[in-house]
PDB file of C-alpha atoms in Angstrom:
ATOM      1  CA  MET A   1      39.947 -23.462  -7.979  1.00  0.00           C
ATOM      2  CA  SER A   2      36.410 -21.733  -6.696  1.00  0.00           C
ATOM      3  CA  ILE A   3      33.760 -22.676  -3.986  1.00  0.00           C
ATOM      4  CA  TYR A   4      30.473 -22.528  -4.632  1.00  0.00           C
ATOM      5  CA  ALA A   5      27.106 -22.385  -1.988  1.00  0.00           C
ATOM      6  CA  ILE A   6      24.564 -24.215  -3.441  1.00  0.00           C
ATOM      7  CA  GLY A   7      20.955 -23.810  -1.900  1.00  0.00           C
ATOM      8  CA  ASP A   8      18.182 -26.231  -1.183  1.00  0.00           C
ATOM      9  CA  LEU A   9      17.936 -29.277  -4.148  1.00  0.00           C
ATOM     10  CA  HIS A  10      15.185 -30.393  -3.046  1.00  0.00           C
ATOM     11  CA  GLY A  11      15.166 -33.445  -5.476  1.00  0.00           C
ATOM     12  CA  CYS A  12      15.212 -30.755  -8.905  1.00  0.00           C
ATOM     13  CA  HIS A  13      18.278 -32.990  -9.950  1.00  0.00           C
ATOM     14  CA  ALA A  14      18.359 -31.523 -13.592  1.00  0.00           C
ATOM     15  CA  GLU A  15      18.260 -28.132 -11.934  1.00  0.00           C
ATOM     16  CA  PHE A  16      21.342 -28.892  -9.724  1.00  0.00           C
ATOM     17  CA  VAL A  17      23.282 -30.371 -13.160  1.00  0.00           C
ATOM     18  CA  ALA A  18      22.364 -27.710 -15.486  1.00  0.00           C
ATOM     19  CA  LEU A  19      23.152 -25.018 -12.277  1.00  0.00           C
ATOM     20  CA  LEU A  20      26.815 -27.651 -12.196  1.00  0.00           C
ATOM     21  CA  GLU A  21      27.716 -26.692 -16.014  1.00  0.00           C
ATOM     22  CA  LYS A  22      26.819 -23.244 -16.552  1.00  0.00           C
ATOM     23  CA  LEU A  23      29.053 -22.460 -12.959  1.00  0.00           C
ATOM     24  CA  ALA A  24      31.507 -24.832 -14.881  1.00  0.00           C
ATOM     25  CA  PHE A  25      32.055 -26.683 -12.129  1.00  0.00           C
ATOM     26  CA  ASP A  26      35.406 -29.054 -11.688  1.00  0.00           C
ATOM     27  CA  PRO A  27      35.676 -31.377  -8.329  1.00  0.00           C
ATOM     28  CA  ALA A  28      38.972 -32.147  -9.469  1.00  0.00           C
ATOM     29  CA  ARG A  29      39.599 -27.858  -8.113  1.00  0.00           C
ATOM     30  CA  ASP A  30      36.233 -26.666  -7.298  1.00  0.00           C
ATOM     31  CA  THR A  31      33.916 -27.919  -3.624  1.00  0.00           C
ATOM     32  CA  LEU A  32      30.740 -27.329  -3.808  1.00  0.00           C
ATOM     33  CA  TRP A  33      28.979 -25.934  -0.379  1.00  0.00           C
ATOM     34  CA  LEU A  34      25.524 -27.939   0.477  1.00  0.00           C
ATOM     35  CA  VAL A  35      23.221 -25.890   2.419  1.00  0.00           C
ATOM     36  CA  GLY A  36      20.765 -29.432   3.495  1.00  0.00           C
ATOM     37  CA  ASP A  37      17.461 -30.050   2.182  1.00  0.00           C
ATOM     38  CA  LEU A  38      19.422 -31.866  -0.766  1.00  0.00           C
ATOM     39  CA  ILE A  39      15.680 -34.442  -1.182  1.00  0.00           C
ATOM     40  CA  ASN A  40      12.287 -34.706  -1.103  1.00  0.00           C
ATOM     41  CA  ARG A  41       9.454 -32.819  -2.626  1.00  0.00           C
ATOM     42  CA  GLY A  42      11.193 -32.815  -6.167  1.00  0.00           C
ATOM     43  CA  PRO A  43      11.466 -35.832  -8.557  1.00  0.00           C
ATOM     44  CA  GLY A  44      15.038 -36.684  -8.168  1.00  0.00           C
ATOM     45  CA  SER A  45      16.036 -37.197  -4.580  1.00  0.00           C
ATOM     46  CA  LEU A  46      17.507 -40.898  -5.112  1.00  0.00           C
ATOM     47  CA  ALA A  47      19.659 -38.874  -8.301  1.00  0.00           C
ATOM     48  CA  CYS A  48      20.834 -35.390  -6.168  1.00  0.00           C
ATOM     49  CA  LEU A  49      21.428 -37.626  -3.188  1.00  0.00           C
ATOM     50  CA  ARG A  50      23.525 -40.375  -5.427  1.00  0.00           C
ATOM     51  CA  GLU A  51      25.443 -36.740  -6.988  1.00  0.00           C
ATOM     52  CA  ALA A  52      25.995 -35.625  -3.756  1.00  0.00           C
ATOM     53  CA  LYS A  53      28.129 -38.550  -2.853  1.00  0.00           C
ATOM     54  CA  ARG A  54      29.769 -39.265  -5.344  1.00  0.00           C
ATOM     55  CA  LEU A  55      31.458 -35.503  -4.900  1.00  0.00           C
ATOM     56  CA  GLY A  56      33.554 -37.084  -2.309  1.00  0.00           C
ATOM     57  CA  SER A  57      35.800 -34.070  -0.784  1.00  0.00           C
ATOM     58  CA  ALA A  58      34.318 -32.245  -3.783  1.00  0.00           C
ATOM     59  CA  ALA A  59      31.328 -31.586  -2.121  1.00  0.00           C
ATOM     60  CA  ARG A  60      30.867 -29.964   2.296  1.00  0.00           C
ATOM     61  CA  CYS A  61      27.098 -30.357   3.354  1.00  0.00           C
ATOM     62  CA  VAL A  62      24.944 -30.140   6.293  1.00  0.00           C
ATOM     63  CA  LEU A  63      21.952 -31.991   7.028  1.00  0.00           C
ATOM     64  CA  GLY A  64      18.201 -30.128   6.750  1.00  0.00           C
ATOM     65  CA  ASN A  65      15.068 -31.011   7.881  1.00  0.00           C
ATOM     66  CA  HIS A  66      13.696 -32.851   5.197  1.00  0.00           C
ATOM     67  CA  ASP A  67      16.935 -34.844   5.180  1.00  0.00           C
ATOM     68  CA  PHE A  68      16.367 -35.322   8.798  1.00  0.00           C
ATOM     69  CA  HIS A  69      12.565 -36.335   8.014  1.00  0.00           C
ATOM     70  CA  LEU A  70      14.500 -39.056   5.782  1.00  0.00           C
ATOM     71  CA  LEU A  71      16.088 -40.454   8.762  1.00  0.00           C
ATOM     72  CA  VAL A  72      13.606 -40.507  11.054  1.00  0.00           C
ATOM     73  CA  ALA A  73      11.441 -42.990   7.699  1.00  0.00           C
ATOM     74  CA  ALA A  74      14.168 -45.008   7.736  1.00  0.00           C
ATOM     75  CA  ARG A  75      15.663 -45.884  10.734  1.00  0.00           C
ATOM     76  CA  GLY A  76      13.736 -43.843  13.273  1.00  0.00           C
ATOM     77  CA  GLY A  77      10.334 -45.284  13.343  1.00  0.00           C
ATOM     78  CA  GLY A  78       8.724 -41.930  11.124  1.00  0.00           C
ATOM     79  CA  ARG A  79       6.233 -41.903   8.794  1.00  0.00           C
ATOM     80  CA  LEU A  80       6.104 -40.880   5.311  1.00  0.00           C
ATOM     81  CA  LYS A  81       3.786 -38.159   4.092  1.00  0.00           C
ATOM     82  CA  LYS A  82       1.808 -38.383   1.298  1.00  0.00           C
ATOM     83  CA  ARG A  83       4.292 -35.486  -0.788  1.00  0.00           C
ATOM     84  CA  ASP A  84       7.032 -36.301  -0.228  1.00  0.00           C
ATOM     85  CA  THR A  85       9.003 -37.826  -3.253  1.00  0.00           C
ATOM     86  CA  LEU A  86      11.281 -40.241  -0.663  1.00  0.00           C
ATOM     87  CA  ASP A  87      10.497 -44.012  -2.059  1.00  0.00           C
ATOM     88  CA  GLY A  88      13.827 -44.053  -4.245  1.00  0.00           C
ATOM     89  CA  ILE A  89      15.797 -43.628  -1.533  1.00  0.00           C
ATOM     90  CA  LEU A  90      14.429 -46.281   0.809  1.00  0.00           C
ATOM     91  CA  ASN A  91      13.673 -48.595  -2.612  1.00  0.00           C
ATOM     92  CA  ALA A  92      17.339 -48.068  -3.357  1.00  0.00           C
ATOM     93  CA  PRO A  93      19.842 -51.127  -3.832  1.00  0.00           C
ATOM     94  CA  GLU A  94      22.412 -49.266  -2.187  1.00  0.00           C
ATOM     95  CA  ARG A  95      19.700 -47.379   0.582  1.00  0.00           C
ATOM     96  CA  GLU A  96      21.930 -48.217   3.556  1.00  0.00           C
ATOM     97  CA  ALA A  97      25.401 -46.802   1.462  1.00  0.00           C
ATOM     98  CA  LEU A  98      23.206 -43.188   1.312  1.00  0.00           C
ATOM     99  CA  LEU A  99      21.504 -43.629   3.833  1.00  0.00           C
ATOM    100  CA  ASP A 100      24.727 -43.592   5.914  1.00  0.00           C
ATOM    101  CA  TRP A 101      26.337 -40.627   3.850  1.00  0.00           C
ATOM    102  CA  LEU A 102      23.358 -38.411   5.123  1.00  0.00           C
ATOM    103  CA  GLN A 103      23.580 -39.512   8.592  1.00  0.00           C
ATOM    104  CA  ALA A 104      27.460 -38.555   8.924  1.00  0.00           C
ATOM    105  CA  GLN A 105      26.765 -35.361   8.042  1.00  0.00           C
ATOM    106  CA  PRO A 106      27.519 -31.773  10.218  1.00  0.00           C
ATOM    107  CA  LEU A 107      25.177 -29.100  10.860  1.00  0.00           C
ATOM    108  CA  ALA A 108      27.427 -26.751  10.778  1.00  0.00           C
ATOM    109  CA  VAL A 109      30.870 -26.497   8.515  1.00  0.00           C
ATOM    110  CA  PHE A 110      33.218 -23.777   8.531  1.00  0.00           C
ATOM    111  CA  ASP A 111      35.766 -22.224   6.683  1.00  0.00           C
ATOM    112  CA  GLU A 112      37.946 -18.518   7.456  1.00  0.00           C
ATOM    113  CA  ARG A 113      35.483 -16.056   8.151  1.00  0.00           C
ATOM    114  CA  THR A 114      32.139 -18.089   6.733  1.00  0.00           C
ATOM    115  CA  LEU A 115      29.999 -20.319   8.314  1.00  0.00           C
ATOM    116  CA  MET A 116      26.839 -22.641   6.643  1.00  0.00           C
ATOM    117  CA  SER A 117      24.370 -23.954   8.133  1.00  0.00           C
ATOM    118  CA  HIS A 118      21.069 -24.869   6.832  1.00  0.00           C
ATOM    119  CA  ALA A 119      18.612 -22.293   8.809  1.00  0.00           C
ATOM    120  CA  GLY A 120      20.133 -20.460  10.745  1.00  0.00           C
ATOM    121  CA  VAL A 121      22.758 -20.005  13.977  1.00  0.00           C
ATOM    122  CA  LEU A 122      21.252 -17.999  17.403  1.00  0.00           C
ATOM    123  CA  PRO A 123      23.065 -14.818  17.631  1.00  0.00           C
ATOM    124  CA  SER A 124      23.794 -15.466  20.771  1.00  0.00           C
ATOM    125  CA  TRP A 125      26.300 -18.610  19.263  1.00  0.00           C
ATOM    126  CA  SER A 126      30.014 -17.948  18.586  1.00  0.00           C
ATOM    127  CA  VAL A 127      31.376 -19.849  15.576  1.00  0.00           C
ATOM    128  CA  GLU A 128      33.184 -22.352  18.383  1.00  0.00           C
ATOM    129  CA  ALA A 129      29.981 -22.962  19.933  1.00  0.00           C
ATOM    130  CA  ALA A 130      27.731 -22.917  16.280  1.00  0.00           C
ATOM    131  CA  LEU A 131      30.718 -26.312  15.432  1.00  0.00           C
ATOM    132  CA  GLY A 132      30.339 -27.627  19.376  1.00  0.00           C
ATOM    133  CA  TYR A 133      26.841 -28.158  18.553  1.00  0.00           C
ATOM    134  CA  SER A 134      26.262 -30.199  15.288  1.00  0.00           C
ATOM    135  CA  ALA A 135      29.369 -32.053  17.065  1.00  0.00           C
ATOM    136  CA  GLU A 136      27.079 -33.373  19.828  1.00  0.00           C
ATOM    137  CA  VAL A 137      23.906 -33.699  17.424  1.00  0.00           C
ATOM    138  CA  GLN A 138      26.647 -35.514  15.208  1.00  0.00           C
ATOM    139  CA  ALA A 139      28.359 -37.892  17.970  1.00  0.00           C
ATOM    140  CA  MET A 140      24.891 -38.965  18.517  1.00  0.00           C
ATOM    141  CA  LEU A 141      23.979 -40.146  15.092  1.00  0.00           C
ATOM    142  CA  GLU A 142      27.500 -41.751  14.929  1.00  0.00           C
ATOM    143  CA  SER A 143      26.291 -43.626  18.205  1.00  0.00           C
ATOM    144  CA  GLU A 144      24.315 -47.243  18.841  1.00  0.00           C
ATOM    145  CA  SER A 145      21.528 -44.759  20.572  1.00  0.00           C
ATOM    146  CA  ALA A 146      21.381 -43.193  16.858  1.00  0.00           C
ATOM    147  CA  GLY A 147      17.925 -45.231  16.268  1.00  0.00           C
ATOM    148  CA  ALA A 148      16.484 -44.117  19.848  1.00  0.00           C
ATOM    149  CA  PHE A 149      17.297 -41.004  18.923  1.00  0.00           C
ATOM    150  CA  LEU A 150      15.467 -40.396  15.616  1.00  0.00           C
ATOM    151  CA  GLU A 151      12.119 -41.387  17.356  1.00  0.00           C
ATOM    152  CA  ALA A 152      12.042 -38.786  19.014  1.00  0.00           C
ATOM    153  CA  LEU A 153      13.476 -36.138  17.557  1.00  0.00           C
ATOM    154  CA  TYR A 154      10.116 -34.489  17.069  1.00  0.00           C
ATOM    155  CA  GLY A 155       8.787 -32.393  19.066  1.00  0.00           C
ATOM    156  CA  ASN A 156       8.534 -28.426  19.601  1.00  0.00           C
ATOM    157  CA  LYS A 157       9.113 -28.711  23.159  1.00  0.00           C
ATOM    158  CA  PRO A 158      11.832 -27.092  24.149  1.00  0.00           C
ATOM    159  CA  ALA A 159      11.363 -23.607  22.054  1.00  0.00           C
ATOM    160  CA  ARG A 160      14.378 -22.220  24.005  1.00  0.00           C
ATOM    161  CA  PHE A 161      17.733 -22.797  24.132  1.00  0.00           C
ATOM    162  CA  THR A 162      19.994 -22.881  26.905  1.00  0.00           C
ATOM    163  CA  GLU A 163      23.589 -24.795  27.458  1.00  0.00           C
ATOM    164  CA  SER A 164      21.928 -26.174  30.694  1.00  0.00           C
ATOM    165  CA  LEU A 165      19.303 -28.217  28.390  1.00  0.00           C
ATOM    166  CA  GLU A 166      19.985 -32.197  29.347  1.00  0.00           C
ATOM    167  CA  GLY A 167      19.441 -34.687  27.020  1.00  0.00           C
ATOM    168  CA  MET A 168      17.055 -35.510  24.199  1.00  0.00           C
ATOM    169  CA  ASP A 169      15.973 -32.122  24.877  1.00  0.00           C
ATOM    170  CA  ARG A 170      19.132 -30.710  24.585  1.00  0.00           C
ATOM    171  CA  LEU A 171      19.207 -32.703  21.187  1.00  0.00           C
ATOM    172  CA  ARG A 172      16.101 -31.677  19.636  1.00  0.00           C
ATOM    173  CA  ALA A 173      15.928 -27.687  20.762  1.00  0.00           C
ATOM    174  CA  LEU A 174      19.657 -27.643  18.669  1.00  0.00           C
ATOM    175  CA  VAL A 175      18.075 -29.581  15.988  1.00  0.00           C
ATOM    176  CA  ASN A 176      15.685 -27.494  15.818  1.00  0.00           C
ATOM    177  CA  VAL A 177      17.729 -24.497  15.663  1.00  0.00           C
ATOM    178  CA  PHE A 178      19.661 -25.651  13.241  1.00  0.00           C
ATOM    179  CA  CYS A 179      17.532 -26.912  10.567  1.00  0.00           C
ATOM    180  CA  ARG A 180      13.918 -25.342  11.067  1.00  0.00           C
ATOM    181  CA  MET A 181      14.318 -21.360  12.769  1.00  0.00           C
ATOM    182  CA  ARG A 182      12.653 -18.555  11.391  1.00  0.00           C
ATOM    183  CA  PHE A 183      11.454 -16.750  14.220  1.00  0.00           C
ATOM    184  CA  ILE A 184      12.998 -15.710  17.386  1.00  0.00           C
ATOM    185  CA  SER A 185      12.313 -13.364  19.787  1.00  0.00           C
ATOM    186  CA  ALA A 186      14.241 -11.672  21.805  1.00  0.00           C
ATOM    187  CA  ASP A 187      15.079 -14.568  24.300  1.00  0.00           C
ATOM    188  CA  GLU A 188      15.653 -16.789  21.349  1.00  0.00           C
ATOM    189  CA  THR A 189      12.695 -18.665  21.783  1.00  0.00           C
ATOM    190  CA  LEU A 190      11.798 -20.077  18.494  1.00  0.00           C
ATOM    191  CA  ASP A 191       8.503 -19.815  16.880  1.00  0.00           C
ATOM    192  CA  PHE A 192       7.145 -22.908  14.487  1.00  0.00           C
ATOM    193  CA  ASP A 193       3.524 -21.809  13.348  1.00  0.00           C
ATOM    194  CA  ALA A 194       5.389 -18.273  11.121  1.00  0.00           C
ATOM    195  CA  LYS A 195       6.803 -20.313   7.749  1.00  0.00           C
ATOM    196  CA  GLU A 196       5.857 -17.042   4.957  1.00  0.00           C
ATOM    197  CA  GLY A 197       7.596 -13.991   4.018  1.00  0.00           C
ATOM    198  CA  LEU A 198       9.348 -12.085   7.262  1.00  0.00           C
ATOM    199  CA  ASP A 199       5.053 -10.119   6.993  1.00  0.00           C
ATOM    200  CA  SER A 200       3.972 -13.303   8.759  1.00  0.00           C
ATOM    201  CA  ALA A 201       5.943 -12.735  11.761  1.00  0.00           C
ATOM    202  CA  PRO A 202       3.774 -13.123  15.294  1.00  0.00           C
ATOM    203  CA  ALA A 203       3.841 -10.559  17.587  1.00  0.00           C
ATOM    204  CA  GLY A 204       8.024 -10.434  19.120  1.00  0.00           C
ATOM    205  CA  PHE A 205       9.104 -12.023  16.922  1.00  0.00           C
ATOM    206  CA  TYR A 206      11.186 -11.398  14.597  1.00  0.00           C
ATOM    207  CA  PRO A 207      14.153 -13.051  11.939  1.00  0.00           C
ATOM    208  CA  TRP A 208      16.813 -14.660  13.545  1.00  0.00           C
ATOM    209  CA  PHE A 209      18.652 -12.774  11.070  1.00  0.00           C
ATOM    210  CA  GLN A 210      17.597  -9.166  12.283  1.00  0.00           C
ATOM    211  CA  PHE A 211      19.384  -9.973  15.976  1.00  0.00           C
ATOM    212  CA  PRO A 212      23.026  -8.604  16.225  1.00  0.00           C
ATOM    213  CA  ARG A 213      26.105 -10.856  16.609  1.00  0.00           C
ATOM    214  CA  GLY A 214      29.462  -9.791  18.537  1.00  0.00           C
ATOM    215  CA  ASP A 215      31.627 -10.946  15.348  1.00  0.00           C
ATOM    216  CA  ASP A 216      31.719 -10.626  11.294  1.00  0.00           C
ATOM    217  CA  THR A 217      31.195 -13.853  10.711  1.00  0.00           C
ATOM    218  CA  ARG A 218      29.059 -14.046   7.141  1.00  0.00           C
ATOM    219  CA  LEU A 219      26.588 -16.514   8.170  1.00  0.00           C
ATOM    220  CA  ILE A 220      25.108 -18.780   4.988  1.00  0.00           C
ATOM    221  CA  PHE A 221      21.481 -20.467   5.160  1.00  0.00           C
ATOM    222  CA  GLY A 222      18.834 -21.675   2.707  1.00  0.00           C
ATOM    223  CA  HIS A 223      15.118 -22.963   4.716  1.00  0.00           C
ATOM    224  CA  TRP A 224      13.188 -20.604   4.276  1.00  0.00           C
ATOM    225  CA  ALA A 225      12.351 -20.546   0.444  1.00  0.00           C
ATOM    226  CA  ALA A 226      10.066 -17.490   0.744  1.00  0.00           C
ATOM    227  CA  LEU A 227      12.482 -15.214   1.157  1.00  0.00           C
ATOM    228  CA  GLU A 228      13.476 -15.606  -2.433  1.00  0.00           C
ATOM    229  CA  GLY A 229      17.422 -15.533  -1.549  1.00  0.00           C
ATOM    230  CA  LYS A 230      16.664 -11.391   0.503  1.00  0.00           C
ATOM    231  CA  THR A 231      16.837 -10.408   4.304  1.00  0.00           C
ATOM    232  CA  PRO A 232      16.018  -7.317   4.545  1.00  0.00           C
ATOM    233  CA  LYS A 233      16.920  -5.267   7.926  1.00  0.00           C
ATOM    234  CA  ALA A 234      19.503  -8.096   8.581  1.00  0.00           C
ATOM    235  CA  ARG A 235      22.476  -7.121  10.779  1.00  0.00           C
ATOM    236  CA  ILE A 236      25.327  -9.091   9.772  1.00  0.00           C
ATOM    237  CA  ASP A 237      26.600 -10.879   7.036  1.00  0.00           C
ATOM    238  CA  VAL A 238      24.291 -13.565   5.683  1.00  0.00           C
ATOM    239  CA  GLN A 239      23.912 -14.364   2.740  1.00  0.00           C
ATOM    240  CA  ALA A 240      19.903 -16.766   1.694  1.00  0.00           C
ATOM    241  CA  LEU A 241      20.598 -18.731  -0.919  1.00  0.00           C
ATOM    242  CA  ASP A 242      16.870 -20.658  -1.062  1.00  0.00           C
ATOM    243  CA  THR A 243      15.435 -19.483  -3.366  1.00  0.00           C
ATOM    244  CA  GLY A 244      12.941 -21.522  -3.742  1.00  0.00           C
ATOM    245  CA  CYS A 245      13.647 -23.681  -6.940  1.00  0.00           C
ATOM    246  CA  VAL A 246      11.538 -26.806  -6.110  1.00  0.00           C
ATOM    247  CA  TRP A 247       8.271 -24.812  -6.057  1.00  0.00           C
ATOM    248  CA  GLY A 248       8.555 -22.971  -9.317  1.00  0.00           C
ATOM    249  CA  GLY A 249      12.027 -20.220  -8.567  1.00  0.00           C
ATOM    250  CA  ARG A 250      15.333 -20.437  -9.077  1.00  0.00           C
ATOM    251  CA  LEU A 251      18.072 -22.864  -8.529  1.00  0.00           C
ATOM    252  CA  THR A 252      20.923 -20.195  -6.964  1.00  0.00           C
ATOM    253  CA  ALA A 253      25.136 -20.970  -6.763  1.00  0.00           C
ATOM    254  CA  MET A 254      27.052 -18.094  -4.649  1.00  0.00           C
ATOM    255  CA  ASN A 255      30.629 -18.027  -5.292  1.00  0.00           C
ATOM    256  CA  LEU A 256      31.999 -17.790  -1.919  1.00  0.00           C
ATOM    257  CA  ALA A 257      34.975 -15.802  -3.097  1.00  0.00           C
ATOM    258  CA  THR A 258      33.181 -12.687  -4.638  1.00  0.00           C
ATOM    259  CA  GLY A 259      29.914 -13.445  -3.828  1.00  0.00           C
ATOM    260  CA  GLU A 260      28.727 -14.023  -7.239  1.00  0.00           C
ATOM    261  CA  ARG A 261      25.135 -15.292  -7.664  1.00  0.00           C
ATOM    262  CA  THR A 262      24.710 -17.542 -10.685  1.00  0.00           C
ATOM    263  CA  SER A 263      20.879 -19.287 -10.197  1.00  0.00           C
ATOM    264  CA  VAL A 264      18.811 -21.693 -13.322  1.00  0.00           C
ATOM    265  CA  PRO A 265      14.828 -21.318 -13.524  1.00  0.00           C
ATOM    266  CA  SER A 266      13.201 -24.753 -12.323  1.00  0.00           C
ATOM    267  CA  ARG A 267      11.995 -26.699 -13.550  1.00  0.00           C
ATOM    268  CA  GLN A 268       9.256 -27.287 -12.188  1.00  0.00           C
ATOM    269  CA  GLU A 269       5.740 -26.755 -11.420  1.00  0.00           C
ATOM    270  CA  GLY A 270       4.630 -25.869  -7.734  1.00  0.00           C
ATOM    271  CA  THR A 271       5.530 -29.123  -5.750  1.00  0.00           C
TER     272      THR A 271
END
């Protein structure tokens, strides 16, 4: 039995199938960890979502910012953007079942010593805290107030999560950490403007993984394609898995037991 963590699919279904074939993945024996952003930008968003759902207990998935974008567009009164590739999902005959499955996914998954989230976790968060915060958001997504939550989700404020936050400010700050974080300051304030490589860091801000943690948890994340799967000067055990498949890079899987990485080339042309 093997557990493989796979970087952002972004609707690259052909590459997803090719990677599973290269891994000789068997859902009766193996498990996939999907690091979020299953959909959008690539041409196979509907197929990727269907495939992830079909795998059932053989797949563990966390929500990414593009997954939230779909939920906001479908159930929170949001609008699609010009480059979105979500119409296939929104017009699918099993649309509601797919959205229900997606909306039921957590923001963090943990097993033994490995914690997976889409963008990362704050250095000060223990595993227990991260799973608790994920559960807070998941409980809201499963509640009767989910629609109102999705309507009010977007925004950059507050830019710093503190335990004293309440209500929508608290939930928005949590989602932004789990799904949008790249650079943070020493007091764990998030920057939302810099989205490229490490050279784009604003003054006083650094990649979140360059700050130390208080434990030896291995962290797995995606989201930051410009890193090309690398985490320079990381002060923790951290693995970046988004290798930019939808932008013409590669789709990458990591064997959690061995750390071995397996990739297939993108079939996209810089979407």
